[in-house]
């Protein structure tokens, strides 16, 4: 008897995200992640994030501008083009995008997915920056382990519940102008000397901390140090993203290492998209528990 073996086409899943994500170039290459750029407009001139404007030169352009920059999500057509390219070989696409409360990017991606014949799953990760990067990395690990889309999405949903994103905004000019503080902004717009500490949790942006001066910022940092000390080995990866305070963030990373020597910490300048809304001297600390 001759057995005829049917060829089975194994499905492959590719990851797509947006340029607000915080990933190192090595991680993007290692995990084969496609990053779709957002754009920033300064005084009528539009720049594409990571193409004709970089994290290194954006702050100077922002300061030289007559008005605050404006960010724009990728057009639907750009998503369609990229999704068609990624699915051309029969692969599935998992799109992981920043929180809807920050940008309409995820909605544009969902519209595009409806226009493409390939299999595409789009999720709002509820976060941004390095927290969004963790979603991409964990999804890539799941793909490498042979997991299918439903199991990956379930894992990412659980990851969101375990994620922490804490952000210090010393200068409120940009974030108030961008309207990202919502109704709360009306209560502080006349008090620009305030600093605020923000938290994000599964798509919800909150403002639990506010105060003045260096003591307030130190108290915020102390809280983070104590938090990582208490969580101990449950936290293995920490991201620190900043606007223009590299030395201070290296010092903060060292404090984290002192209470939790096993931490792997990525300290990296944030994207023009986040800089636009966060402003000078802002920084965020992101991690998740295992």
PDB file of C-alpha atoms in Angstrom, residues 18-20 38-40 49 58 71-72 98 103 270-278:
ATOM      1  CA  UNK A  18       3.375  51.413  15.700  1.00  0.00           C
ATOM      2  CA  UNK A  19       6.332  53.714  16.282  1.00  0.00           C
ATOM      3  CA  UNK A  20       5.288  54.806  19.772  1.00  0.00           C
ATOM      4  CA  UNK A  38       3.341  57.751  12.931  1.00  0.00           C
ATOM      5  CA  UNK A  39       4.016  61.314  11.830  1.00  0.00           C
ATOM      6  CA  UNK A  40       4.671  64.605  13.603  1.00  0.00           C
ATOM      7  CA  UNK A  49       8.832  59.084  12.811  1.00  0.00           C
ATOM      8  CA  UNK A  58      13.308  65.821  17.550  1.00  0.00           C
ATOM      9  CA  UNK A  71       1.039  63.892  15.974  1.00  0.00           C
ATOM     10  CA  UNK A  72      -0.884  61.924  13.354  1.00  0.00           C
ATOM     11  CA  UNK A  98      -0.924  51.863  21.504  1.00  0.00           C
ATOM     12  CA  UNK A 103      -4.289  57.771  19.626  1.00  0.00           C
ATOM     13  CA  UNK A 270      11.372  57.755  24.105  1.00  0.00           C
ATOM     14  CA  UNK A 271       9.813  58.333  20.691  1.00  0.00           C
ATOM     15  CA  UNK A 272       8.903  61.719  19.165  1.00  0.00           C
ATOM     16  CA  UNK A 273       5.256  60.673  19.550  1.00  0.00           C
ATOM     17  CA  UNK A 274       5.574  60.422  23.331  1.00  0.00           C
ATOM     18  CA  UNK A 275       7.901  63.429  23.602  1.00  0.00           C
ATOM     19  CA  UNK A 276       5.289  65.585  21.860  1.00  0.00           C
ATOM     20  CA  UNK A 277       2.739  64.930  24.586  1.00  0.00           C
ATOM     21  CA  UNK A 278       4.993  64.453  27.623  1.00  0.00           C
TER      22      UNK A 278
END
